[in-house]
mmCIF file of C-alpha atoms in Angstrom:
data_model
loop_
_atom_site.group_PDB
_atom_site.id
_atom_site.type_symbol
_atom_site.label_atom_id
_atom_site.label_comp_id
_atom_site.label_asym_id
_atom_site.label_seq_id
_atom_site.Cartn_x
_atom_site.Cartn_y
_atom_site.Cartn_z
ATOM 1 C CA MET C 1 -0.012 0.023 0.022
ATOM 2 C CA ALA C 2 1.446 3.361 -1.051
ATOM 3 C CA GLY C 3 2.562 5.680 1.770
ATOM 4 C CA ALA C 4 2.594 2.889 4.409
ATOM 5 C CA LEU C 5 5.445 3.067 6.929
ATOM 6 C CA PRO C 6 7.920 0.207 6.769
ATOM 7 C CA ARG C 7 7.833 -2.268 9.588
ATOM 8 C CA PRO C 8 10.741 -2.113 12.008
ATOM 9 C CA ALA C 9 13.325 -4.828 11.599
ATOM 10 C CA ARG C 10 13.167 -7.696 14.007
ATOM 11 C CA LEU C 11 16.245 -8.374 16.111
ATOM 12 C CA GLY C 12 17.666 -11.878 15.821
ATOM 13 C CA LEU C 13 19.214 -13.712 18.693
ATOM 14 C CA ALA C 14 22.799 -12.748 17.754
ATOM 15 C CA ASP C 15 21.747 -9.092 17.434
ATOM 16 C CA THR C 16 19.954 -9.186 20.705
ATOM 17 C CA LEU C 17 23.046 -10.576 22.433
ATOM 18 C CA ARG C 18 25.308 -8.006 20.775
ATOM 19 C CA VAL C 19 23.050 -5.075 21.693
ATOM 20 C CA GLY C 20 22.445 -6.361 25.240
ATOM 21 C CA SER C 21 26.163 -6.911 25.902
ATOM 22 C CA ALA C 22 27.079 -3.488 24.520
ATOM 23 C CA GLY C 23 25.870 -1.739 27.659
ATOM 24 C CA LEU C 24 27.952 -4.144 29.748
ATOM 25 C CA ARG C 25 31.123 -3.660 27.670
ATOM 26 C CA SER C 26 30.822 0.108 27.707
ATOM 27 C CA ARG C 27 30.811 0.326 31.528
ATOM 28 C CA PRO C 28 33.270 -2.414 32.650
ATOM 29 C CA LEU C 29 33.965 -0.935 36.126
ATOM 30 C CA ARG C 30 30.233 -0.601 37.076
ATOM 31 C CA VAL C 31 29.464 -4.017 35.569
ATOM 32 C CA GLY C 32 32.459 -5.542 37.443
ATOM 33 C CA LEU C 33 31.327 -4.147 40.760
ATOM 34 C CA ALA C 34 27.692 -5.154 40.168
ATOM 35 C CA THR C 35 28.818 -8.619 39.093
ATOM 36 C CA LEU C 36 31.000 -8.885 42.194
ATOM 37 C CA GLY C 37 28.085 -7.963 44.421
ATOM 38 C CA ILE C 38 25.895 -10.632 42.822
ATOM 39 C CA SER C 39 28.756 -13.154 42.882
ATOM 40 C CA LEU C 40 29.363 -12.543 46.616
ATOM 41 C CA GLY C 41 25.679 -13.151 47.352
ATOM 42 C CA ILE C 42 25.599 -16.345 45.342
ATOM 43 C CA ALA C 43 28.954 -17.437 46.694
ATOM 44 C CA ALA C 44 27.633 -16.983 50.249
ATOM 45 C CA MET C 45 24.639 -19.176 49.345
ATOM 46 C CA VAL C 46 26.798 -21.900 47.732
ATOM 47 C CA ALA C 47 29.351 -21.773 50.545
ATOM 48 C CA VAL C 48 26.686 -21.996 53.261
ATOM 49 C CA LEU C 49 24.934 -24.867 51.423
ATOM 50 C CA GLY C 50 28.211 -26.622 50.651
ATOM 51 C CA VAL C 51 29.682 -26.241 54.175
ATOM 52 C CA SER C 52 26.434 -27.399 55.739
ATOM 53 C CA SER C 53 26.126 -30.351 53.379
ATOM 54 C CA SER C 54 29.770 -31.278 53.931
ATOM 55 C CA SER C 55 29.281 -31.107 57.661
ATOM 56 C CA ARG C 56 26.199 -33.311 57.337
ATOM 57 C CA ALA C 57 28.135 -35.810 55.285
ATOM 58 C CA ASP C 58 30.801 -35.922 57.965
ATOM 59 C CA LEU C 59 28.064 -36.393 60.608
ATOM 60 C CA ASP C 60 26.487 -39.154 58.574
ATOM 61 C CA ARG C 61 29.847 -40.842 58.282
ATOM 62 C CA ARG C 62 30.351 -40.670 62.041
ATOM 63 C CA LEU C 63 26.800 -41.834 62.803
ATOM 64 C CA ASP C 64 27.241 -44.805 60.412
ATOM 65 C CA THR C 65 29.986 -46.024 62.706
ATOM 66 C CA LEU C 66 27.320 -46.226 65.415
ATOM 67 C CA GLY C 67 25.366 -48.693 63.398
ATOM 68 C CA THR C 68 22.360 -46.576 62.543
ATOM 69 C CA ASN C 69 21.459 -48.978 59.734
ATOM 70 C CA LEU C 70 22.416 -52.179 61.549
ATOM 71 C CA LEU C 71 19.721 -54.704 62.323
ATOM 72 C CA ILE C 72 20.383 -57.901 64.313
ATOM 73 C CA ALA C 73 18.064 -60.927 63.976
ATOM 74 C CA ALA C 74 18.184 -63.872 66.428
ATOM 75 C CA PRO C 75 16.100 -66.920 67.105
ATOM 76 C CA GLY C 76 13.378 -66.413 69.747
ATOM 77 C CA GLN C 77 11.146 -69.109 71.244
ATOM 78 C CA THR C 78 8.735 -71.567 69.763
ATOM 79 C CA VAL C 79 5.075 -71.769 70.829
ATOM 80 C CA LEU C 80 6.081 -74.517 73.267
ATOM 81 C CA GLY C 81 8.608 -72.167 74.953
ATOM 82 C CA GLU C 82 11.650 -73.914 73.478
ATOM 83 C CA ARG C 83 14.559 -72.118 71.857
ATOM 84 C CA ALA C 84 13.938 -71.695 68.110
ATOM 85 C CA LYS C 85 16.468 -71.985 65.321
ATOM 86 C CA LEU C 86 17.070 -69.860 62.294
ATOM 87 C CA PRO C 87 17.083 -71.875 58.995
ATOM 88 C CA THR C 88 20.459 -72.694 57.559
ATOM 89 C CA GLU C 89 19.523 -70.673 54.458
ATOM 90 C CA SER C 90 18.565 -67.521 56.390
ATOM 91 C CA VAL C 91 21.677 -65.541 55.337
ATOM 92 C CA GLN C 92 21.086 -66.214 51.623
ATOM 93 C CA MET C 93 17.392 -65.365 52.075
ATOM 94 C CA ALA C 94 18.164 -62.067 53.753
ATOM 95 C CA THR C 95 20.301 -60.978 50.798
ATOM 96 C CA ARG C 96 17.179 -61.006 48.675
ATOM 97 C CA ILE C 97 15.772 -57.941 50.501
ATOM 98 C CA ALA C 98 16.456 -55.165 48.007
ATOM 99 C CA PRO C 99 17.604 -52.352 50.445
ATOM 100 C CA VAL C 100 20.005 -54.769 52.264
ATOM 101 C CA TYR C 101 23.532 -54.425 50.972
ATOM 102 C CA SER C 102 25.436 -56.483 53.552
ATOM 103 C CA VAL C 103 24.500 -59.668 55.429
ATOM 104 C CA SER C 104 26.583 -61.934 57.633
ATOM 105 C CA ALA C 105 26.060 -64.251 60.566
ATOM 106 C CA THR C 106 27.610 -66.135 63.469
ATOM 107 C CA GLY C 107 26.547 -69.476 64.863
ATOM 108 C CA ARG C 108 27.006 -70.755 68.434
ATOM 109 C CA VAL C 109 29.280 -73.781 68.614
ATOM 110 C CA ASN C 110 29.074 -76.279 71.476
ATOM 111 C CA ALA C 111 32.752 -76.237 72.296
ATOM 112 C CA SER C 112 35.161 -74.636 74.745
ATOM 113 C CA ILE C 113 38.524 -73.022 74.242
ATOM 114 C CA TYR C 114 41.613 -73.153 76.457
ATOM 115 C CA ARG C 115 45.144 -71.846 76.389
ATOM 116 C CA ASN C 116 46.413 -75.441 76.257
ATOM 117 C CA ASP C 117 45.277 -79.028 76.857
ATOM 118 C CA HIS C 118 46.314 -78.985 80.530
ATOM 119 C CA ILE C 119 43.669 -76.424 81.691
ATOM 120 C CA ASP C 120 40.828 -77.657 83.834
ATOM 121 C CA VAL C 121 37.706 -78.127 81.671
ATOM 122 C CA GLY C 122 35.653 -75.914 84.012
ATOM 123 C CA ASN C 123 37.944 -72.992 83.530
ATOM 124 C CA THR C 124 36.557 -71.757 80.175
ATOM 125 C CA GLY C 125 36.715 -68.056 80.927
ATOM 126 C CA ALA C 126 33.166 -67.743 79.564
ATOM 127 C CA ILE C 127 34.634 -67.369 76.100
ATOM 128 C CA ALA C 128 32.051 -68.174 73.439
ATOM 129 C CA VAL C 129 33.080 -70.196 70.364
ATOM 130 C CA LEU C 130 31.319 -68.921 67.241
ATOM 131 C CA ALA C 131 31.276 -70.015 63.639
ATOM 132 C CA ALA C 132 31.716 -66.892 61.499
ATOM 133 C CA GLN C 133 31.326 -66.025 57.832
ATOM 134 C CA PRO C 134 34.022 -64.195 55.859
ATOM 135 C CA GLY C 135 31.910 -61.005 55.475
ATOM 136 C CA LEU C 136 31.239 -60.606 59.171
ATOM 137 C CA LEU C 137 33.843 -57.893 59.886
ATOM 138 C CA ASP C 138 32.693 -55.627 57.036
ATOM 139 C CA THR C 139 29.039 -55.942 58.203
ATOM 140 C CA VAL C 140 29.761 -55.031 61.828
ATOM 141 C CA SER C 141 32.529 -52.503 61.011
ATOM 142 C CA GLY C 142 35.140 -54.505 62.903
ATOM 143 C CA GLY C 143 38.875 -54.565 62.461
ATOM 144 C CA VAL C 144 41.936 -56.812 63.097
ATOM 145 C CA THR C 145 44.779 -55.470 65.278
ATOM 146 C CA GLU C 146 47.058 -58.490 64.791
ATOM 147 C CA GLY C 147 47.276 -60.989 61.993
ATOM 148 C CA ARG C 148 44.381 -61.297 59.577
ATOM 149 C CA TRP C 149 40.703 -62.161 59.398
ATOM 150 C CA LEU C 150 39.293 -65.423 58.147
ATOM 151 C CA ASN C 151 39.190 -65.778 54.406
ATOM 152 C CA ARG C 152 37.685 -68.488 52.206
ATOM 153 C CA ALA C 153 40.853 -70.573 52.597
ATOM 154 C CA THR C 154 41.430 -70.327 56.313
ATOM 155 C CA SER C 155 37.703 -70.766 56.945
ATOM 156 C CA THR C 156 38.133 -74.462 56.049
ATOM 157 C CA PHE C 157 41.112 -75.146 58.306
ATOM 158 C CA PRO C 158 41.432 -75.297 62.100
ATOM 159 C CA ALA C 159 42.163 -71.599 62.428
ATOM 160 C CA VAL C 160 40.716 -69.176 64.948
ATOM 161 C CA VAL C 161 40.488 -65.383 65.340
ATOM 162 C CA LEU C 162 40.160 -64.128 68.911
ATOM 163 C CA GLY C 163 38.118 -61.203 70.125
ATOM 164 C CA ALA C 164 39.969 -58.471 72.069
ATOM 165 C CA ARG C 165 38.962 -59.713 75.526
ATOM 166 C CA ALA C 166 39.243 -63.370 74.637
ATOM 167 C CA ALA C 167 42.843 -62.803 73.521
ATOM 168 C CA GLU C 168 43.616 -61.210 76.899
ATOM 169 C CA LYS C 169 42.057 -64.097 78.822
ATOM 170 C CA LEU C 170 43.985 -66.646 76.816
ATOM 171 C CA ALA C 171 47.213 -64.607 76.746
ATOM 172 C CA ALA C 172 47.323 -65.264 73.050
ATOM 173 C CA HIS C 173 48.026 -61.982 71.261
ATOM 174 C CA LEU C 174 50.258 -63.129 68.403
ATOM 175 C CA PRO C 175 49.365 -65.017 65.281
ATOM 176 C CA GLY C 176 50.768 -68.483 65.167
ATOM 177 C CA THR C 177 49.909 -69.264 68.765
ATOM 178 C CA ARG C 178 48.095 -72.559 69.316
ATOM 179 C CA VAL C 179 44.969 -72.977 71.484
ATOM 180 C CA TRP C 180 43.103 -76.019 72.576
ATOM 181 C CA LEU C 181 39.590 -75.742 71.075
ATOM 182 C CA GLY C 182 36.953 -78.436 71.103
ATOM 183 C CA GLY C 183 39.477 -81.139 72.022
ATOM 184 C CA GLN C 184 41.991 -80.317 69.296
ATOM 185 C CA TRP C 185 44.605 -77.737 68.412
ATOM 186 C CA PHE C 186 43.622 -74.598 66.511
ATOM 187 C CA GLY C 187 46.037 -71.983 65.216
ATOM 188 C CA VAL C 188 45.457 -68.281 66.014
ATOM 189 C CA VAL C 189 45.532 -66.312 62.779
ATOM 190 C CA GLY C 190 44.342 -62.969 64.037
ATOM 191 C CA VAL C 191 43.156 -60.862 66.952
ATOM 192 C CA LEU C 192 40.274 -58.374 66.663
ATOM 193 C CA GLY C 193 40.076 -54.885 68.119
ATOM 194 C CA PRO C 194 37.013 -53.921 70.083
ATOM 195 C CA VAL C 195 33.839 -54.047 67.986
ATOM 196 C CA PRO C 196 31.316 -51.469 69.410
ATOM 197 C CA LEU C 197 28.516 -52.533 67.057
ATOM 198 C CA ALA C 198 28.809 -56.245 68.096
ATOM 199 C CA PRO C 199 30.419 -56.305 71.618
ATOM 200 C CA GLU C 200 29.557 -60.024 71.949
ATOM 201 C CA LEU C 201 32.467 -60.621 69.501
ATOM 202 C CA ASP C 202 34.988 -59.177 71.924
ATOM 203 C CA ASN C 203 34.704 -62.182 74.214
ATOM 204 C CA ALA C 204 34.519 -64.851 71.460
ATOM 205 C CA ALA C 205 36.688 -67.186 69.520
ATOM 206 C CA LEU C 206 35.736 -67.146 65.861
ATOM 207 C CA VAL C 207 36.346 -70.032 63.496
ATOM 208 C CA GLY C 208 35.381 -70.466 59.864
ATOM 209 C CA TRP C 209 31.858 -71.744 59.035
ATOM 210 C CA SER C 210 33.115 -74.758 57.146
ATOM 211 C CA ALA C 211 35.824 -75.529 59.735
ATOM 212 C CA ALA C 212 33.140 -75.464 62.487
ATOM 213 C CA GLU C 213 31.051 -78.007 60.587
ATOM 214 C CA THR C 214 34.097 -80.152 59.881
ATOM 215 C CA TYR C 215 35.987 -80.153 63.168
ATOM 216 C CA LEU C 216 33.408 -79.028 65.828
ATOM 217 C CA ARG C 217 30.150 -80.685 64.654
ATOM 218 C CA PHE C 218 28.430 -77.336 64.077
ATOM 219 C CA ASP C 219 24.881 -77.727 62.793
ATOM 220 C CA ALA C 220 25.122 -74.669 60.433
ATOM 221 C CA HIS C 221 22.155 -72.832 61.991
ATOM 222 C CA PRO C 222 22.939 -69.137 62.540
ATOM 223 C CA THR C 223 22.286 -67.828 65.959
ATOM 224 C CA THR C 224 22.915 -64.111 65.203
ATOM 225 C CA LEU C 225 22.299 -62.513 61.814
ATOM 226 C CA TYR C 226 23.577 -59.063 61.021
ATOM 227 C CA THR C 227 22.205 -56.861 58.190
ATOM 228 C CA ARG C 228 23.110 -53.414 56.908
ATOM 229 C CA SER C 229 20.672 -51.596 54.735
ATOM 230 C CA ALA C 230 19.968 -48.178 53.332
ATOM 231 C CA PRO C 231 19.288 -45.869 56.307
ATOM 232 C CA SER C 232 15.936 -44.682 54.817
ATOM 233 C CA GLU C 233 14.728 -48.264 54.554
ATOM 234 C CA VAL C 234 15.706 -49.599 57.986
ATOM 235 C CA GLU C 235 12.139 -49.725 59.299
ATOM 236 C CA ALA C 236 10.850 -51.412 56.111
ATOM 237 C CA VAL C 237 13.649 -53.998 56.282
ATOM 238 C CA ARG C 238 12.864 -54.631 59.933
ATOM 239 C CA SER C 239 9.212 -55.341 59.131
ATOM 240 C CA VAL C 240 10.006 -57.991 56.525
ATOM 241 C CA LEU C 241 13.121 -59.502 57.962
ATOM 242 C CA PRO C 242 11.440 -62.169 60.196
ATOM 243 C CA ALA C 243 9.212 -63.461 57.389
ATOM 244 C CA THR C 244 12.160 -63.462 54.976
ATOM 245 C CA VAL C 245 14.649 -65.416 57.070
ATOM 246 C CA ASN C 246 12.101 -67.832 58.529
ATOM 247 C CA PRO C 247 8.997 -67.916 56.281
ATOM 248 C CA GLN C 248 7.434 -70.870 58.073
ATOM 249 C CA SER C 249 7.693 -69.325 61.577
ATOM 250 C CA PRO C 250 8.391 -65.599 61.435
ATOM 251 C CA TYR C 251 7.110 -65.156 64.965
ATOM 252 C CA GLU C 252 10.150 -67.125 66.186
ATOM 253 C CA VAL C 253 12.554 -64.465 65.007
ATOM 254 C CA ARG C 254 13.620 -61.539 67.231
ATOM 255 C CA VAL C 255 14.843 -58.388 65.436
ATOM 256 C CA SER C 256 16.556 -55.442 67.144
ATOM 257 C CA ARG C 257 14.883 -52.048 66.917
ATOM 258 C CA PRO C 258 16.536 -49.321 64.820
ATOM 259 C CA SER C 259 19.243 -47.313 66.607
ATOM 260 C CA ASP C 260 18.317 -44.097 68.394
ATOM 261 C CA ALA C 261 21.144 -42.481 66.443
ATOM 262 C CA LEU C 262 19.089 -43.069 63.253
ATOM 263 C CA ALA C 263 16.220 -40.937 64.609
ATOM 264 C CA ALA C 264 18.741 -38.293 65.647
ATOM 265 C CA GLN C 265 20.267 -38.367 62.134
ATOM 266 C CA ARG C 266 16.907 -37.910 60.477
ATOM 267 C CA ALA C 267 15.985 -35.013 62.778
ATOM 268 C CA THR C 268 19.258 -33.368 61.962
ATOM 269 C CA HIS C 269 18.624 -33.772 58.227
ATOM 270 C CA ARG C 270 15.186 -32.192 58.453
ATOM 271 C CA THR C 271 16.517 -29.215 60.384
ATOM 272 C CA LEU C 272 19.441 -28.657 57.993
ATOM 273 C CA ASP C 273 17.154 -28.976 54.963
ATOM 274 C CA ARG C 274 14.927 -26.171 56.272
ATOM 275 C CA LEU C 275 17.930 -24.058 57.141
ATOM 276 C CA LEU C 276 19.495 -24.567 53.682
ATOM 277 C CA LEU C 277 16.201 -23.701 51.939
ATOM 278 C CA GLY C 278 15.888 -20.469 53.866
ATOM 279 C CA LEU C 279 19.473 -19.410 53.296
ATOM 280 C CA GLY C 280 19.267 -20.162 49.628
ATOM 281 C CA ALA C 281 16.155 -18.078 49.261
ATOM 282 C CA VAL C 282 17.722 -15.137 51.106
ATOM 283 C CA ALA C 283 20.810 -15.299 48.905
ATOM 284 C CA LEU C 284 18.717 -15.336 45.732
ATOM 285 C CA VAL C 285 16.670 -12.346 46.932
ATOM 286 C CA VAL C 286 19.905 -10.429 47.632
ATOM 287 C CA GLY C 287 21.229 -11.209 44.177
ATOM 288 C CA GLY C 288 17.915 -10.155 42.553
ATOM 289 C CA VAL C 289 17.959 -6.863 44.416
ATOM 290 C CA GLY C 290 21.523 -6.270 43.207
ATOM 291 C CA VAL C 291 20.574 -6.907 39.570
ATOM 292 C CA ALA C 292 17.494 -4.641 39.872
ATOM 293 C CA ASN C 293 19.467 -1.818 41.458
ATOM 294 C CA THR C 294 22.155 -2.038 38.774
ATOM 295 C CA MET C 295 19.642 -2.017 35.965
ATOM 296 C CA VAL C 296 17.610 0.942 37.314
ATOM 297 C CA ILE C 297 20.817 3.025 37.617
ATOM 298 C CA SER C 298 21.798 1.917 34.144
ATOM 299 C CA VAL C 299 18.479 3.161 32.682
ATOM 300 C CA LEU C 300 18.872 6.550 34.444
ATOM 301 C CA GLU C 301 22.379 7.006 33.159
ATOM 302 C CA ARG C 302 21.575 5.909 29.562
ATOM 303 C CA ARG C 303 18.448 7.924 28.866
ATOM 304 C CA GLY C 304 20.346 9.770 26.145
ATOM 305 C CA GLU C 305 21.280 6.483 24.472
ATOM 306 C CA ILE C 306 17.695 5.265 24.776
ATOM 307 C CA GLY C 307 16.361 8.480 23.232
ATOM 308 C CA LEU C 308 18.836 8.253 20.306
ATOM 309 C CA ARG C 309 17.897 4.673 19.616
ATOM 310 C CA ARG C 310 14.173 5.533 19.733
ATOM 311 C CA ALA C 311 14.788 8.486 17.355
ATOM 312 C CA LEU C 312 16.606 6.148 14.931
ATOM 313 C CA GLY C 313 13.604 3.792 14.840
ATOM 314 C CA ALA C 314 14.071 1.320 17.692
ATOM 315 C CA THR C 315 10.756 0.138 18.987
ATOM 316 C CA ARG C 316 9.715 -0.107 22.604
ATOM 317 C CA GLY C 317 9.867 -3.840 22.373
ATOM 318 C CA GLN C 318 13.461 -3.726 21.193
ATOM 319 C CA ILE C 319 14.490 -1.366 24.020
ATOM 320 C CA ARG C 320 12.724 -3.648 26.468
ATOM 321 C CA LEU C 321 14.473 -6.689 25.010
ATOM 322 C CA GLN C 322 17.852 -4.937 25.195
ATOM 323 C CA PHE C 323 17.618 -4.235 28.876
ATOM 324 C CA LEU C 324 16.211 -7.656 29.698
ATOM 325 C CA MET C 325 19.145 -9.224 27.892
ATOM 326 C CA GLU C 326 21.537 -7.007 29.867
ATOM 327 C CA SER C 327 19.878 -8.095 33.071
ATOM 328 C CA LEU C 328 20.133 -11.798 32.081
ATOM 329 C CA LEU C 329 23.803 -11.474 31.147
ATOM 330 C CA LEU C 330 24.567 -9.613 34.394
ATOM 331 C CA ALA C 331 22.779 -12.269 36.442
ATOM 332 C CA GLY C 332 24.458 -15.062 34.530
ATOM 333 C CA LEU C 333 27.930 -13.624 35.040
ATOM 334 C CA GLY C 334 27.280 -13.097 38.737
ATOM 335 C CA GLY C 335 25.807 -16.598 39.104
ATOM 336 C CA VAL C 336 28.714 -18.392 37.446
ATOM 337 C CA GLY C 337 31.269 -16.328 39.386
ATOM 338 C CA GLY C 338 29.421 -16.911 42.628
ATOM 339 C CA VAL C 339 29.339 -20.701 42.133
ATOM 340 C CA ILE C 340 33.110 -20.765 41.446
ATOM 341 C CA LEU C 341 33.823 -18.640 44.528
ATOM 342 C CA GLY C 342 31.422 -20.706 46.647
ATOM 343 C CA VAL C 343 32.888 -24.037 45.579
ATOM 344 C CA LEU C 344 36.440 -22.820 46.281
ATOM 345 C CA ALA C 345 35.337 -21.521 49.728
ATOM 346 C CA THR C 346 33.556 -24.802 50.532
ATOM 347 C CA GLY C 347 36.530 -26.910 49.395
ATOM 348 C CA GLY C 348 38.963 -24.852 51.439
ATOM 349 C CA TYR C 349 36.957 -24.975 54.617
ATOM 350 C CA ALA C 350 36.089 -28.643 54.254
ATOM 351 C CA ALA C 351 39.773 -29.446 53.766
ATOM 352 C CA THR C 352 40.769 -27.714 57.030
ATOM 353 C CA GLN C 353 38.090 -29.653 58.913
ATOM 354 C CA HIS C 354 38.862 -32.975 57.143
ATOM 355 C CA TRP C 355 35.307 -33.253 55.801
ATOM 356 C CA PRO C 356 34.220 -34.687 52.490
ATOM 357 C CA VAL C 357 33.424 -31.921 50.005
ATOM 358 C CA VAL C 358 29.700 -31.996 49.148
ATOM 359 C CA ILE C 359 28.063 -29.380 46.982
ATOM 360 C CA PRO C 360 24.303 -30.041 46.797
ATOM 361 C CA LEU C 361 22.538 -29.839 43.471
ATOM 362 C CA VAL C 362 20.368 -26.995 44.691
ATOM 363 C CA ALA C 363 23.463 -24.900 45.122
ATOM 364 C CA TRP C 364 24.534 -25.438 41.497
ATOM 365 C CA LEU C 365 21.022 -24.825 40.242
ATOM 366 C CA GLY C 366 20.558 -21.817 42.467
ATOM 367 C CA GLY C 367 23.849 -20.263 41.351
ATOM 368 C CA VAL C 368 23.537 -20.877 37.604
ATOM 369 C CA VAL C 369 20.024 -21.701 36.540
ATOM 370 C CA VAL C 370 17.826 -19.965 39.111
ATOM 371 C CA THR C 371 19.727 -16.642 38.868
ATOM 372 C CA LEU C 372 18.625 -16.274 35.237
ATOM 373 C CA PRO C 373 14.859 -16.000 35.968
ATOM 374 C CA VAL C 374 15.736 -13.972 39.040
ATOM 375 C CA GLY C 375 17.673 -11.617 36.760
ATOM 376 C CA MET C 376 14.863 -11.410 34.308
ATOM 377 C CA ILE C 377 12.312 -10.532 37.015
ATOM 378 C CA ALA C 378 14.757 -8.034 38.559
ATOM 379 C CA GLY C 379 15.340 -6.420 35.128
ATOM 380 C CA LEU C 380 11.691 -6.337 34.080
ATOM 381 C CA TYR C 381 10.838 -2.991 35.724
ATOM 382 C CA PRO C 382 13.960 -1.202 34.465
ATOM 383 C CA ALA C 383 13.271 -2.608 30.945
ATOM 384 C CA ILE C 384 9.675 -1.432 30.988
ATOM 385 C CA ARG C 385 10.731 1.988 32.317
ATOM 386 C CA ALA C 386 13.329 2.305 29.627
ATOM 387 C CA ALA C 387 10.787 1.322 26.873
ATOM 388 C CA ARG C 388 8.331 3.945 28.073
ATOM 389 C CA LEU C 389 10.747 6.832 27.520
ATOM 390 C CA THR C 390 9.907 8.842 24.407
ATOM 391 C CA PRO C 391 12.686 10.121 22.206
ATOM 392 C CA VAL C 392 12.095 13.773 23.220
ATOM 393 C CA THR C 393 11.986 12.971 26.984
ATOM 394 C CA ALA C 394 15.076 10.847 26.823
ATOM 395 C CA LEU C 395 17.152 13.260 24.725
ATOM 396 C CA THR C 396 16.237 16.348 26.777
ATOM 397 C CA ALA C 397 16.809 14.614 30.160
ATOM 398 C CA PRO C 398 19.657 16.122 32.191
#
């Protein structure tokens, strides 16, 4: 149609980025200070989240040593009041519970242990003789102070590992010492340190499962079954453990209740989660206010530029898009810089405390992803204000 005004050109993505970054490049000092302010706010958020999460990871590690996820199953009584027995397959059956990642067992052996064959048979020292499976120490977080633990080879031979108190009673602290066990000689291959999660092992002599069957007439029925499972699933595992290890008579199985430390651990997690959420929200608000403040000042300082662009044909939408892009770039730079500073601060502090370094996902997202919409919201008012300026008003402004 003759005499119609041409439509203003649309800005492509590359043009929008170039125009939006021009304002940042033309004022590097102000942009640097604004970015630093945003970065410090985000870095504080990341550091607080990271340090808190690292502290929690260290606390979890310490609480795990208290056996928060350890459950112990043992035979109870039959309906006739007699002592029940766990099935010989109970260990293999417990491994089928999905959250359970470690299972082991001990079995009471009807035998006594002495320092030599000249000791009176009544002087047993109340030392229990137990058949043990190779994975027992890992399950109960035990350790060997002298020698070595039973492996698949030594579990088939007349070899014994002594608990800490049993070794003192027998005066047998060195591997290679022979003891009189079940009417025959057994060689000591190791001595355990104290086992806080299973103190009954401290006063026990432990022989291999196969060796107990071969040399001591062990019936292969476990008397104590230890399981470690995911902490969040301990109660669920406890509810199904009796029916799993003894399907025919689950009422004959006694299972320990979860550790009080597990409840304390969960309460600590809930408290820290609320704290981290609040601190993250505060840091994001501080960063958004910084972006908004910088962009409002930028609009006031650049009214002449806005008026010139409007006089040359830039539309209100293009002006609005320009300042929104500046706000996004500013927030993005501040977010990336803040995450880097926060990670370095967290790593440095965690190293001094000998903690594992843990940066939660919310810190990364809050520092990089969430700052972008925060920057857009913060820059919305300055962008609208800039777009409303007419060429005459902008060019004649002081």
